[in-house]
One Martini backbone bead per residue (centre of mass of N, CA, C, O) as a GRO file, in nm:
protein
  227
    1UNK     BB    1  -7.971   5.702   0.519
    2UNK     BB    2  -7.647   5.730   0.477
    3UNK     BB    3  -7.465   5.585   0.184
    4UNK     BB    4  -7.128   5.407   0.223
    5UNK     BB    5  -6.872   5.365   0.021
    6UNK     BB    6  -6.619   5.124   0.066
    7UNK     BB    7  -6.266   5.139  -0.106
    8UNK     BB    8  -6.074   4.858  -0.003
    9UNK     BB    9  -5.781   4.642   0.091
   10UNK     BB   10  -5.799   4.705   0.380
   11UNK     BB   11  -5.924   4.540   0.667
   12UNK     BB   12  -5.882   4.712   0.901
   13UNK     BB   13  -5.975   4.974   0.795
   14UNK     BB   14  -6.249   4.874   0.725
   15UNK     BB   15  -6.345   4.834   1.011
   16UNK     BB   16  -6.291   5.104   1.106
   17UNK     BB   17  -6.493   5.247   0.932
   18UNK     BB   18  -6.750   5.078   0.993
   19UNK     BB   19  -6.770   5.132   1.276
   20UNK     BB   20  -6.784   5.453   1.270
   21UNK     BB   21  -7.026   5.490   1.082
   22UNK     BB   22  -7.232   5.317   1.228
   23UNK     BB   23  -7.240   5.481   1.482
   24UNK     BB   24  -7.330   5.734   1.285
   25UNK     BB   25  -7.565   5.612   1.088
   26UNK     BB   26  -7.429   5.464   0.870
   27UNK     BB   27  -7.449   5.327   0.571
   28UNK     BB   28  -7.249   5.005   0.475
   29UNK     BB   29  -7.005   4.953   0.211
   30UNK     BB   30  -6.780   4.689   0.072
   31UNK     BB   31  -6.466   4.701  -0.148
   32UNK     BB   32  -6.158   4.548  -0.218
   33UNK     BB   33  -6.220   4.638  -0.548
   34UNK     BB   34  -6.321   4.776  -0.840
   35UNK     BB   35  -6.530   4.606  -0.954
   36UNK     BB   36  -6.707   4.591  -0.694
   37UNK     BB   37  -6.740   4.908  -0.672
   38UNK     BB   38  -6.918   4.904  -0.952
   39UNK     BB   39  -7.139   4.716  -0.876
   40UNK     BB   40  -7.243   4.850  -0.601
   41UNK     BB   41  -7.294   5.123  -0.718
   42UNK     BB   42  -7.517   5.039  -0.902
   43UNK     BB   43  -7.699   4.873  -0.664
   44UNK     BB   44  -7.683   5.112  -0.398
   45UNK     BB   45  -7.663   5.427  -0.458
   46UNK     BB   46  -7.446   5.613  -0.314
   47UNK     BB   47  -7.361   5.928  -0.143
   48UNK     BB   48  -7.059   5.801  -0.078
   49UNK     BB   49  -6.732   5.788  -0.163
   50UNK     BB   50  -6.440   5.579  -0.057
   51UNK     BB   51  -6.128   5.585  -0.186
   52UNK     BB   52  -5.866   5.399  -0.305
   53UNK     BB   53  -5.596   5.366  -0.523
   54UNK     BB   54  -5.459   5.113  -0.415
   55UNK     BB   55  -5.568   4.837  -0.590
   56UNK     BB   56  -5.544   4.507  -0.713
   57UNK     BB   57  -5.709   4.561  -1.048
   58UNK     BB   58  -5.705   4.904  -1.013
   59UNK     BB   59  -5.694   5.214  -1.043
   60UNK     BB   60  -5.881   5.448  -0.884
   61UNK     BB   61  -5.908   5.658  -1.129
   62UNK     BB   62  -6.067   5.435  -1.298
   63UNK     BB   63  -6.308   5.464  -1.109
   64UNK     BB   64  -6.380   5.732  -1.127
   65UNK     BB   65  -6.443   5.755  -1.434
   66UNK     BB   66  -6.659   5.556  -1.429
   67UNK     BB   67  -6.845   5.714  -1.225
   68UNK     BB   68  -6.860   5.968  -1.398
   69UNK     BB   69  -7.019   5.834  -1.637
   70UNK     BB   70  -7.298   5.871  -1.428
   71UNK     BB   71  -7.215   6.000  -1.162
   72UNK     BB   72  -7.192   6.282  -0.876
   73UNK     BB   73  -7.080   6.157  -0.649
   74UNK     BB   74  -6.911   6.157  -0.387
   75UNK     BB   75  -6.546   6.165  -0.385
   76UNK     BB   76  -6.325   6.026  -0.133
   77UNK     BB   77  -5.975   6.013  -0.119
   78UNK     BB   78  -5.771   5.747   0.016
   79UNK     BB   79  -5.407   5.809   0.052
   80UNK     BB   80  -5.052   5.745   0.036
   81UNK     BB   81  -5.035   5.953  -0.180
   82UNK     BB   82  -4.828   6.274  -0.189
   83UNK     BB   83  -4.815   6.375  -0.467
   84UNK     BB   84  -4.941   6.639  -0.628
   85UNK     BB   85  -4.995   6.513  -0.909
   86UNK     BB   86  -5.184   6.290  -0.813
   87UNK     BB   87  -5.379   6.454  -0.695
   88UNK     BB   88  -5.458   6.623  -0.956
   89UNK     BB   89  -5.543   6.388  -1.105
   90UNK     BB   90  -5.778   6.284  -0.919
   91UNK     BB   91  -5.948   6.557  -0.929
   92UNK     BB   92  -5.965   6.583  -1.239
   93UNK     BB   93  -6.122   6.304  -1.272
   94UNK     BB   94  -6.347   6.355  -0.992
   95UNK     BB   95  -6.264   6.426  -0.751
   96UNK     BB   96  -6.349   6.613  -0.431
   97UNK     BB   97  -6.130   6.459  -0.247
   98UNK     BB   98  -5.792   6.451  -0.046
   99UNK     BB   99  -5.677   6.193   0.179
  100UNK     BB  100  -5.433   6.122   0.363
  101UNK     BB  101  -5.203   5.888   0.466
  102UNK     BB  102  -5.262   5.928   0.771
  103UNK     BB  103  -5.564   5.966   0.940
  104UNK     BB  104  -5.831   6.138   1.096
  105UNK     BB  105  -6.148   6.047   1.177
  106UNK     BB  106  -6.250   6.312   1.214
  107UNK     BB  107  -6.177   6.426   0.971
  108UNK     BB  108  -6.321   6.249   0.761
  109UNK     BB  109  -6.597   6.303   0.891
  110UNK     BB  110  -6.599   6.612   0.813
  111UNK     BB  111  -6.577   6.571   0.500
  112UNK     BB  112  -6.834   6.377   0.483
  113UNK     BB  113  -7.039   6.607   0.582
  114UNK     BB  114  -6.944   6.838   0.362
  115UNK     BB  115  -7.045   6.661   0.120
  116UNK     BB  116  -7.337   6.597   0.183
  117UNK     BB  117  -7.412   6.901   0.200
  118UNK     BB  118  -7.364   6.967  -0.097
  119UNK     BB  119  -7.590   6.771  -0.213
  120UNK     BB  120  -7.833   6.893  -0.006
  121UNK     BB  121  -7.858   7.149  -0.133
  122UNK     BB  122  -8.069   7.387  -0.236
  123UNK     BB  123  -8.242   7.462  -0.491
  124UNK     BB  124  -8.255   7.664  -0.743
  125UNK     BB  125  -8.399   7.896  -0.842
  126UNK     BB  126  -8.542   7.960  -1.143
  127UNK     BB  127  -8.386   8.271  -1.190
  128UNK     BB  128  -8.084   8.106  -1.129
  129UNK     BB  129  -8.041   7.847  -1.370
  130UNK     BB  130  -7.949   8.094  -1.599
  131UNK     BB  131  -7.637   8.200  -1.730
  132UNK     BB  132  -7.610   8.474  -1.918
  133UNK     BB  133  -7.394   8.583  -2.204
  134UNK     BB  134  -7.235   8.685  -2.506
  135UNK     BB  135  -7.089   8.361  -2.522
  136UNK     BB  136  -7.236   8.211  -2.274
  137UNK     BB  137  -7.409   7.935  -2.103
  138UNK     BB  138  -7.537   7.844  -1.770
  139UNK     BB  139  -7.644   7.546  -1.672
  140UNK     BB  140  -7.733   7.459  -1.336
  141UNK     BB  141  -7.942   7.207  -1.375
  142UNK     BB  142  -7.731   7.053  -1.609
  143UNK     BB  143  -7.454   7.110  -1.605
  144UNK     BB  144  -7.401   7.332  -1.850
  145UNK     BB  145  -7.189   7.448  -2.130
  146UNK     BB  146  -7.243   7.712  -2.378
  147UNK     BB  147  -7.040   7.763  -2.691
  148UNK     BB  148  -7.108   7.813  -3.007
  149UNK     BB  149  -7.337   7.563  -2.996
  150UNK     BB  150  -7.178   7.419  -2.769
  151UNK     BB  151  -7.025   7.186  -2.559
  152UNK     BB  152  -6.862   7.225  -2.254
  153UNK     BB  153  -6.598   7.052  -2.137
  154UNK     BB  154  -6.614   6.960  -1.792
  155UNK     BB  155  -6.486   6.896  -1.509
  156UNK     BB  156  -6.613   6.850  -1.187
  157UNK     BB  157  -6.411   7.090  -1.073
  158UNK     BB  158  -6.479   7.312  -1.305
  159UNK     BB  159  -6.769   7.321  -1.221
  160UNK     BB  160  -6.773   7.396  -0.931
  161UNK     BB  161  -6.613   7.666  -0.963
  162UNK     BB  162  -6.821   7.793  -1.167
  163UNK     BB  163  -7.068   7.748  -0.975
  164UNK     BB  164  -6.983   7.948  -0.739
  165UNK     BB  165  -6.932   8.201  -0.925
  166UNK     BB  166  -7.214   8.210  -1.071
  167UNK     BB  167  -7.368   8.230  -0.766
  168UNK     BB  168  -7.192   8.519  -0.752
  169UNK     BB  169  -7.229   8.778  -0.902
  170UNK     BB  170  -6.976   9.011  -0.832
  171UNK     BB  171  -6.829   8.846  -0.622
  172UNK     BB  172  -6.593   8.802  -0.392
  173UNK     BB  173  -6.388   8.494  -0.391
  174UNK     BB  174  -6.194   8.341  -0.213
  175UNK     BB  175  -5.960   8.113  -0.206
  176UNK     BB  176  -6.012   7.966   0.048
  177UNK     BB  177  -6.301   7.908  -0.015
  178UNK     BB  178  -6.256   7.754  -0.278
  179UNK     BB  179  -6.088   7.526  -0.156
  180UNK     BB  180  -6.269   7.415   0.052
  181UNK     BB  181  -6.502   7.343  -0.142
  182UNK     BB  182  -6.354   7.180  -0.332
  183UNK     BB  183  -6.098   7.036  -0.149
  184UNK     BB  184  -6.081   7.108   0.152
  185UNK     BB  185  -5.927   7.223   0.412
  186UNK     BB  186  -5.617   7.111   0.384
  187UNK     BB  187  -5.631   7.284   0.083
  188UNK     BB  188  -5.641   7.609   0.196
  189UNK     BB  189  -5.313   7.671   0.039
  190UNK     BB  190  -5.364   7.572  -0.251
  191UNK     BB  191  -5.324   7.783  -0.509
  192UNK     BB  192  -5.226   7.625  -0.755
  193UNK     BB  193  -5.489   7.496  -0.828
  194UNK     BB  194  -5.621   7.716  -0.916
  195UNK     BB  195  -5.477   7.843  -1.127
  196UNK     BB  196  -5.512   7.595  -1.321
  197UNK     BB  197  -5.842   7.582  -1.319
  198UNK     BB  198  -5.870   7.877  -1.420
  199UNK     BB  199  -5.701   7.839  -1.679
  200UNK     BB  200  -5.904   7.606  -1.800
  201UNK     BB  201  -6.151   7.791  -1.805
  202UNK     BB  202  -6.068   8.010  -1.992
  203UNK     BB  203  -5.986   7.848  -2.237
  204UNK     BB  204  -6.299   7.729  -2.262
  205UNK     BB  205  -6.469   8.047  -2.221
  206UNK     BB  206  -6.283   8.254  -2.343
  207UNK     BB  207  -6.166   8.457  -2.579
  208UNK     BB  208  -5.959   8.598  -2.387
  209UNK     BB  209  -5.753   8.448  -2.141
  210UNK     BB  210  -5.544   8.678  -2.090
  211UNK     BB  211  -5.813   8.856  -2.096
  212UNK     BB  212  -6.065   8.847  -1.884
  213UNK     BB  213  -6.441   8.897  -1.864
  214UNK     BB  214  -6.549   8.683  -1.629
  215UNK     BB  215  -6.275   8.550  -1.483
  216UNK     BB  216  -6.155   8.733  -1.214
  217UNK     BB  217  -5.871   8.853  -1.084
  218UNK     BB  218  -5.777   8.907  -0.738
  219UNK     BB  219  -5.509   9.005  -0.625
  220UNK     BB  220  -5.463   8.799  -0.331
  221UNK     BB  221  -5.793   8.716  -0.288
  222UNK     BB  222  -5.935   8.599  -0.578
  223UNK     BB  223  -6.261   8.578  -0.734
  224UNK     BB  224  -6.463   8.670  -1.028
  225UNK     BB  225  -6.817   8.705  -1.169
  226UNK     BB  226  -6.886   8.860  -1.475
  227UNK     BB  227  -7.190   8.878  -1.658
   0.00000   0.00000   0.00000
């Protein structure tokens, strides 16, 4: 059974979520604040977290940071905050998706299923778990990048983008595909997200970020990883 942790202080919304999730055979735990959420996450080991940002004891982004200190469990933010900079902050600190309130239950459930599918993806074959270039090495199993003898610190979002590209070397991955996979269906036209994160990846991985050798842009179409 897939277990979901709902972190939300609106009791009516919690009740609606619990009813809908349990009706679809999900196990559900609910936390009204950040501290309870962190305790339950450690004790119950959920498969997915649904997280409101406006919690009574701490900001939801602090909950994301705390969770990302020890787990890669998918985190879907549910928030009334609509400003793009707030969405980017939540995604940058480790959220996997961002759903703006009010939302349709069908869309939420579809996003949740997509998050579960990504975590249940088949493990990589041994021969594809290490990607080596002249400048860095990507360890897909350990989820680490080594450059100049040191680990490169990537955010979960940066890693997710890199993982998609590196596991499809030489293949053009469209902007829409990357946006859907990393940020969800509703963000599939937010190409500014991609530009920001690809620029960050290049700064961390390319010798000359202005003239990338590995993380290549195909103008108007998408991106390609050249190993």
